[in-house]
Amino acid sequence: MASGLIALFDDIAVIARSAAASLDDIAAATATAGTKAAGVVIDDAAVTPRYVAGLSPDRELPIIAKIAVGSLRNKLLVLLPISLLLSAFLPFAITPLLMLGGAYLAYEATEKLVELALHDHHDEVELAECDTPEELEARQVAGAIRTDLILSAEIMAIALASLAGRTIVGQAIILAIVGVAITVGVYGAVALVVKLDDIGLHLARRGTPFARRFGLALVHLVPWLLTGLSSIGTAAMLWVGGGILVHGMDELGFDAIPHAIHDLAAKLAGNHIASGPLEWLVNALAAALVALVIGGLLVLALHLARNSRQSGNPAPQPPAC
């Protein structure tokens, strides 16, 4: 009996060590996958605050919560099963699909720059056509979830690319952890950013003189922070979208541009102390330039198609909401 119990305890110890090793493996793989998707995460966090701009302050957190729930649905109910199916049956399709997402990011960023240069406020005009705050909120939430779907697809695909060789169950667990962790992190940070002005007002009205000064500084800082995040979001779209496109070209055998960028970055970086960061910067700028070119072509093509359609059908367009 004693020997049987000892054998049982030995088996339990082996199972426990195996489970701990598996958890460590999953944690390491999750960290790797999440790190590789960091560029898109930055973009996601930078883009989201603009969807609560102009809305009632007491609706900011509920709106962000709605977007976060939609983001989780995107990742866990739509993108996770699609990613696993593609990985199992159509792995060759992952790179082209990633490139389509990269082209969309390039188009979105370039369109923003074009609108800024031309002082085009098309989005603001459409939002102004909404009759009620509820319609405006629903439109903003829908737009944010739609953009999140593209960004989440990039995150899941980039994460999946780092999980080659793992079982489908392991991939599913890691992708689910990455999806939940990134969603909580991104929208938690967004919620904090959009409520910084309220936090500042609260501190300015009570507390010590230092707290009041700090609160007033926050109130004055938030508009600049939101403007900066919008610029960072556009830059991140160009960098991430261009990087995905360049990497996809290399994967598909169209390696002239990727090799030229790599050689240029290596040459400019040289053997300086800061050669690593400098090489990264050159690669990022080159990727952004690629995104600008491809995004510009897409903006031009869609603009011409829209004008052609409108000239062929001059009937008045229905309101946006």
Short mmCIF file of C-alpha atoms in Angstrom, two decimals:
data_model
loop_
_atom_site.label_atom_id
_atom_site.label_comp_id
_atom_site.label_asym_id
_atom_site.label_seq_id
_atom_site.Cartn_x
_atom_site.Cartn_y
_atom_site.Cartn_z
CA MET A 1 0.00 0.00 0.00
CA ALA A 2 2.80 2.40 0.97
CA SER A 3 4.69 1.74 -2.24
CA GLY A 4 1.49 2.29 -4.22
CA LEU A 5 0.94 5.69 -2.56
CA ILE A 6 4.55 6.66 -3.21
CA ALA A 7 4.17 5.73 -6.88
CA LEU A 8 0.95 7.74 -7.05
CA PHE A 9 2.67 10.78 -5.51
CA ASP A 10 5.53 10.40 -7.99
CA ASP A 11 3.05 10.35 -10.88
CA ILE A 12 1.30 13.45 -9.50
CA ALA A 13 4.65 15.25 -9.17
CA VAL A 14 5.57 14.39 -12.78
CA ILE A 15 2.18 15.65 -14.02
CA ALA A 16 2.54 18.85 -11.97
CA ARG A 17 6.03 19.51 -13.37
CA SER A 18 4.77 18.85 -16.89
CA ALA A 19 1.83 21.22 -16.41
CA ALA A 20 4.11 23.92 -14.99
CA ALA A 21 6.48 23.54 -17.94
CA SER A 22 3.54 23.80 -20.36
CA LEU A 23 2.30 26.96 -18.63
CA ASP A 24 5.79 28.45 -18.81
CA ASP A 25 5.93 27.55 -22.51
CA ILE A 26 2.55 29.12 -23.17
CA ALA A 27 3.52 32.25 -21.21
CA ALA A 28 6.76 32.62 -23.18
CA ALA A 29 5.00 32.08 -26.51
CA THR A 30 2.27 34.53 -25.53
CA ALA A 31 4.86 37.18 -24.66
CA THR A 32 6.65 36.61 -27.98
CA ALA A 33 3.43 36.79 -29.99
CA GLY A 34 2.28 39.90 -28.15
CA THR A 35 5.64 41.61 -28.65
CA LYS A 36 5.57 40.99 -32.39
CA ALA A 37 2.13 42.59 -32.55
CA ALA A 38 3.23 45.63 -30.52
CA GLY A 39 3.26 47.99 -33.49
CA VAL A 40 -0.39 47.36 -34.27
CA VAL A 41 -1.24 47.61 -30.57
CA ILE A 42 0.28 51.11 -30.47
CA ASP A 43 -1.80 52.04 -33.49
CA ASP A 44 -4.95 50.58 -31.90
CA ALA A 45 -4.42 52.53 -28.68
CA ALA A 46 -3.65 55.74 -30.58
CA VAL A 47 -6.62 55.52 -32.95
CA THR A 48 -9.41 54.71 -30.48
CA PRO A 49 -9.65 57.99 -28.47
CA ARG A 50 -10.85 59.91 -31.53
CA TYR A 51 -14.09 57.89 -31.50
CA VAL A 52 -15.22 59.54 -28.26
CA ALA A 53 -14.30 63.05 -29.38
CA GLY A 54 -17.28 65.40 -29.34
CA LEU A 55 -19.46 63.08 -27.26
CA SER A 56 -20.81 63.65 -23.76
CA PRO A 57 -18.13 63.04 -21.09
CA ASP A 58 -20.46 60.77 -19.11
CA ARG A 59 -20.75 58.50 -22.16
CA GLU A 60 -16.99 58.13 -22.75
CA LEU A 61 -16.42 55.07 -20.56
CA PRO A 62 -19.62 53.26 -21.68
CA ILE A 63 -18.62 53.86 -25.31
CA ILE A 64 -15.12 52.52 -24.71
CA ALA A 65 -16.65 49.51 -22.94
CA LYS A 66 -18.86 48.85 -25.99
CA ILE A 67 -15.87 49.09 -28.30
CA ALA A 68 -13.85 46.77 -26.03
CA VAL A 69 -16.64 44.17 -26.04
CA GLY A 70 -16.84 44.45 -29.83
CA SER A 71 -13.07 44.04 -30.01
CA LEU A 72 -13.23 40.86 -27.92
CA ARG A 73 -15.96 39.51 -30.20
CA ASN A 74 -13.80 40.34 -33.21
CA LYS A 75 -10.79 38.51 -31.78
CA LEU A 76 -12.35 35.49 -30.07
CA LEU A 77 -15.49 34.71 -32.08
CA VAL A 78 -14.44 35.76 -35.58
CA LEU A 79 -10.69 36.04 -36.03
CA LEU A 80 -9.53 33.22 -33.74
CA PRO A 81 -11.41 30.42 -35.54
CA ILE A 82 -10.62 31.92 -38.96
CA SER A 83 -6.92 32.14 -38.04
CA LEU A 84 -6.82 28.53 -36.87
CA LEU A 85 -8.62 27.31 -40.01
CA LEU A 86 -6.23 29.21 -42.24
CA SER A 87 -3.23 27.90 -40.31
CA ALA A 88 -4.48 24.32 -40.62
CA PHE A 89 -5.80 24.25 -44.20
CA LEU A 90 -4.65 27.38 -46.09
CA PRO A 91 -1.37 28.55 -44.53
CA PHE A 92 -0.24 30.03 -47.88
CA ALA A 93 -3.18 32.48 -47.72
CA ILE A 94 -2.03 34.13 -44.47
CA THR A 95 0.63 36.35 -46.07
CA PRO A 96 -1.63 37.71 -48.86
CA LEU A 97 -4.39 38.39 -46.34
CA LEU A 98 -1.93 40.16 -44.08
CA MET A 99 -0.85 42.28 -47.04
CA LEU A 100 -4.48 43.22 -47.73
CA GLY A 101 -4.76 44.40 -44.14
CA GLY A 102 -1.48 46.29 -44.50
CA ALA A 103 -2.77 47.96 -47.66
CA TYR A 104 -5.93 48.99 -45.79
CA LEU A 105 -3.86 50.56 -43.01
CA ALA A 106 -1.77 52.37 -45.61
CA TYR A 107 -4.94 53.64 -47.30
CA GLU A 108 -6.48 54.83 -44.01
CA ALA A 109 -3.35 56.71 -42.97
CA THR A 110 -2.78 58.26 -46.40
CA GLU A 111 -6.41 59.32 -46.65
CA LYS A 112 -6.09 61.11 -43.29
CA LEU A 113 -3.00 62.95 -44.52
CA VAL A 114 -4.72 63.92 -47.78
CA GLU A 115 -7.78 65.20 -45.91
CA LEU A 116 -5.52 67.17 -43.58
CA ALA A 117 -3.61 68.69 -46.51
CA LEU A 118 -6.81 69.59 -48.39
CA HIS A 119 -8.70 70.71 -45.26
CA ASP A 120 -11.38 68.14 -46.10
CA HIS A 121 -13.75 67.53 -43.17
CA HIS A 122 -15.86 64.83 -44.82
CA ASP A 123 -16.06 62.68 -41.67
CA GLU A 124 -17.16 65.61 -39.52
CA VAL A 125 -19.88 66.51 -42.03
CA GLU A 126 -21.21 62.95 -42.02
CA LEU A 127 -21.28 62.85 -38.23
CA ALA A 128 -23.06 66.21 -38.10
CA GLU A 129 -25.90 64.67 -40.14
CA CYS A 130 -26.78 62.37 -37.24
CA ASP A 131 -30.08 63.48 -35.72
CA THR A 132 -29.61 62.37 -32.10
CA PRO A 133 -26.72 61.72 -29.67
CA GLU A 134 -27.74 58.05 -29.69
CA GLU A 135 -27.28 57.86 -33.47
CA LEU A 136 -23.93 59.61 -33.23
CA GLU A 137 -22.79 57.24 -30.49
CA ALA A 138 -23.94 54.17 -32.43
CA ARG A 139 -22.13 55.40 -35.53
CA GLN A 140 -18.92 56.08 -33.64
CA VAL A 141 -19.00 52.68 -31.93
CA ALA A 142 -19.69 50.89 -35.22
CA GLY A 143 -16.82 52.74 -36.90
CA ALA A 144 -14.44 51.94 -34.06
CA ILE A 145 -15.34 48.24 -34.07
CA ARG A 146 -14.94 48.11 -37.85
CA THR A 147 -11.46 49.65 -37.64
CA ASP A 148 -10.65 47.37 -34.70
CA LEU A 149 -11.53 44.34 -36.83
CA ILE A 150 -8.74 45.22 -39.26
CA LEU A 151 -6.23 46.00 -36.53
CA SER A 152 -7.21 42.89 -34.56
CA ALA A 153 -6.80 40.77 -37.68
CA GLU A 154 -3.26 42.11 -38.02
CA ILE A 155 -2.56 41.40 -34.34
CA MET A 156 -3.89 37.83 -34.53
CA ALA A 157 -2.11 37.08 -37.80
CA ILE A 158 1.21 38.47 -36.57
CA ALA A 159 0.83 36.49 -33.35
CA LEU A 160 -0.10 33.34 -35.29
CA ALA A 161 3.01 33.67 -37.46
CA SER A 162 5.17 33.22 -34.33
CA LEU A 163 3.39 29.99 -33.32
CA ALA A 164 4.43 27.73 -36.19
CA GLY A 165 4.92 24.12 -35.17
CA ARG A 166 2.55 24.21 -32.20
CA THR A 167 -0.60 22.14 -31.91
CA ILE A 168 -3.88 23.74 -32.86
CA VAL A 169 -4.96 23.63 -29.20
CA GLY A 170 -1.77 25.42 -28.14
CA GLN A 171 -2.25 28.01 -30.86
CA ALA A 172 -5.86 28.57 -29.78
CA ILE A 173 -4.92 29.03 -26.12
CA ILE A 174 -2.08 31.44 -26.88
CA LEU A 175 -4.11 33.47 -29.40
CA ALA A 176 -7.00 33.72 -26.93
CA ILE A 177 -4.64 34.92 -24.16
CA VAL A 178 -3.00 37.42 -26.52
CA GLY A 179 -6.40 38.68 -27.69
CA VAL A 180 -7.80 39.16 -24.19
CA ALA A 181 -4.59 40.66 -22.77
CA ILE A 182 -4.17 43.14 -25.62
CA THR A 183 -7.84 44.17 -25.53
CA VAL A 184 -7.78 44.77 -21.78
CA GLY A 185 -4.46 46.61 -22.00
CA VAL A 186 -5.39 48.79 -24.97
CA TYR A 187 -8.88 49.81 -23.87
CA GLY A 188 -7.82 50.18 -20.24
CA ALA A 189 -5.15 52.63 -21.40
CA VAL A 190 -7.64 54.40 -23.68
CA ALA A 191 -10.13 54.74 -20.82
CA LEU A 192 -7.42 56.28 -18.65
CA VAL A 193 -6.37 58.71 -21.40
CA VAL A 194 -9.86 60.01 -22.16
CA LYS A 195 -10.64 60.50 -18.46
CA LEU A 196 -7.38 62.28 -17.61
CA ASP A 197 -9.09 65.67 -17.88
CA ASP A 198 -11.78 64.58 -15.40
CA ILE A 199 -9.08 63.31 -13.06
CA GLY A 200 -7.31 66.65 -13.43
CA LEU A 201 -10.50 68.59 -12.61
CA HIS A 202 -11.09 66.43 -9.55
CA LEU A 203 -7.55 67.08 -8.29
CA ALA A 204 -7.78 70.81 -9.08
CA ARG A 205 -10.89 71.23 -6.92
CA ARG A 206 -9.57 69.59 -3.79
CA GLY A 207 -6.44 68.26 -2.15
CA THR A 208 -3.09 69.87 -1.50
CA PRO A 209 -1.71 72.83 -3.50
CA PHE A 210 0.57 70.40 -5.33
CA ALA A 211 -2.41 68.20 -6.25
CA ARG A 212 -4.31 71.25 -7.53
CA ARG A 213 -1.36 72.37 -9.66
CA PHE A 214 -0.94 68.84 -10.99
CA GLY A 215 -4.65 68.62 -11.77
CA LEU A 216 -4.61 71.89 -13.70
CA ALA A 217 -1.55 70.72 -15.61
CA LEU A 218 -3.43 67.53 -16.58
CA VAL A 219 -6.43 69.54 -17.79
CA HIS A 220 -4.18 71.64 -20.06
CA LEU A 221 -2.16 68.61 -21.18
CA VAL A 222 -5.01 66.34 -22.32
CA PRO A 223 -5.92 68.21 -25.57
CA TRP A 224 -2.25 68.16 -26.60
CA LEU A 225 -2.02 64.48 -25.65
CA LEU A 226 -5.06 63.53 -27.73
CA THR A 227 -3.71 65.49 -30.71
CA GLY A 228 -0.36 63.78 -30.29
CA LEU A 229 -1.99 60.35 -30.09
CA SER A 230 -3.85 61.05 -33.32
CA SER A 231 -0.55 61.86 -35.04
CA ILE A 232 1.10 58.80 -33.51
CA GLY A 233 -1.81 56.68 -34.71
CA THR A 234 -1.40 57.89 -38.30
CA ALA A 235 2.37 57.34 -38.17
CA ALA A 236 1.86 53.89 -36.67
CA MET A 237 -0.58 52.98 -39.44
CA LEU A 238 2.04 53.90 -42.04
CA TRP A 239 4.86 52.11 -40.23
CA VAL A 240 2.88 48.94 -39.45
CA GLY A 241 1.06 48.80 -42.79
CA GLY A 242 4.25 49.42 -44.75
CA GLY A 243 6.16 46.90 -42.67
CA ILE A 244 3.54 44.24 -43.34
CA LEU A 245 3.62 45.00 -47.06
CA VAL A 246 7.43 44.90 -47.25
CA HIS A 247 7.59 41.65 -45.28
CA GLY A 248 4.89 40.15 -47.49
CA MET A 249 6.80 41.10 -50.64
CA ASP A 250 9.84 39.28 -49.25
CA GLU A 251 7.78 36.21 -48.32
CA LEU A 252 6.18 36.01 -51.77
CA GLY A 253 9.50 36.35 -53.63
CA PHE A 254 9.20 40.00 -54.69
CA ASP A 255 12.32 40.81 -52.74
CA ALA A 256 13.86 43.74 -54.65
CA ILE A 257 12.30 46.43 -52.45
CA PRO A 258 12.80 44.55 -49.13
CA HIS A 259 16.46 43.86 -49.95
CA ALA A 260 17.05 47.46 -51.03
CA ILE A 261 15.58 48.72 -47.75
CA HIS A 262 17.64 46.25 -45.72
CA ASP A 263 20.86 47.18 -47.52
CA LEU A 264 20.18 50.91 -47.15
CA ALA A 265 19.45 50.54 -43.43
CA ALA A 266 22.59 48.49 -42.86
CA LYS A 267 24.72 50.97 -44.83
CA LEU A 268 23.39 54.07 -43.03
CA ALA A 269 23.61 52.42 -39.61
CA GLY A 270 27.21 51.36 -40.13
CA ASN A 271 29.11 50.38 -37.01
CA HIS A 272 28.04 53.26 -34.78
CA ILE A 273 27.16 52.78 -31.12
CA ALA A 274 23.51 53.50 -31.98
CA SER A 275 23.55 51.34 -35.11
CA GLY A 276 20.66 49.17 -33.88
CA PRO A 277 18.16 51.99 -33.26
CA LEU A 278 19.34 53.80 -36.40
CA GLU A 279 18.83 50.71 -38.55
CA TRP A 280 15.36 50.26 -37.06
CA LEU A 281 14.52 53.91 -37.78
CA VAL A 282 15.62 53.65 -41.41
CA ASN A 283 13.58 50.47 -41.87
CA ALA A 284 10.53 52.11 -40.26
CA LEU A 285 10.80 55.25 -42.41
CA ALA A 286 11.27 53.19 -45.56
CA ALA A 287 8.26 51.05 -44.67
CA ALA A 288 6.20 54.21 -44.08
CA LEU A 289 7.29 55.52 -47.50
CA VAL A 290 6.17 52.27 -49.13
CA ALA A 291 2.83 52.63 -47.34
CA LEU A 292 2.49 56.22 -48.52
CA VAL A 293 3.04 55.21 -52.15
CA ILE A 294 0.62 52.27 -52.05
CA GLY A 295 -1.89 54.18 -49.92
CA GLY A 296 -1.69 57.14 -52.30
CA LEU A 297 -2.44 54.91 -55.27
CA LEU A 298 -5.43 53.40 -53.45
CA VAL A 299 -6.75 56.83 -52.40
CA LEU A 300 -6.43 58.07 -55.99
CA ALA A 301 -8.13 54.98 -57.44
CA LEU A 302 -11.03 55.12 -55.00
CA HIS A 303 -11.40 58.88 -55.46
CA LEU A 304 -11.62 58.45 -59.25
CA ALA A 305 -14.09 55.58 -58.86
CA ARG A 306 -16.25 57.65 -56.50
CA ASN A 307 -16.26 60.63 -58.86
CA SER A 308 -17.12 58.39 -61.81
CA ARG A 309 -20.02 56.84 -59.91
CA GLN A 310 -21.34 60.21 -58.79
CA SER A 311 -21.14 61.68 -62.31
CA GLY A 312 -23.05 58.69 -63.65
CA ASN A 313 -25.67 58.91 -60.90
CA PRO A 314 -26.27 62.55 -59.84
CA ALA A 315 -29.16 61.68 -57.55
CA PRO A 316 -28.78 63.12 -54.02
CA GLN A 317 -27.15 60.82 -51.50
CA PRO A 318 -29.13 59.67 -48.43
CA PRO A 319 -28.06 61.09 -45.05
CA ALA A 320 -25.28 59.27 -43.22
CA CYS A 321 -27.45 58.45 -40.23
#
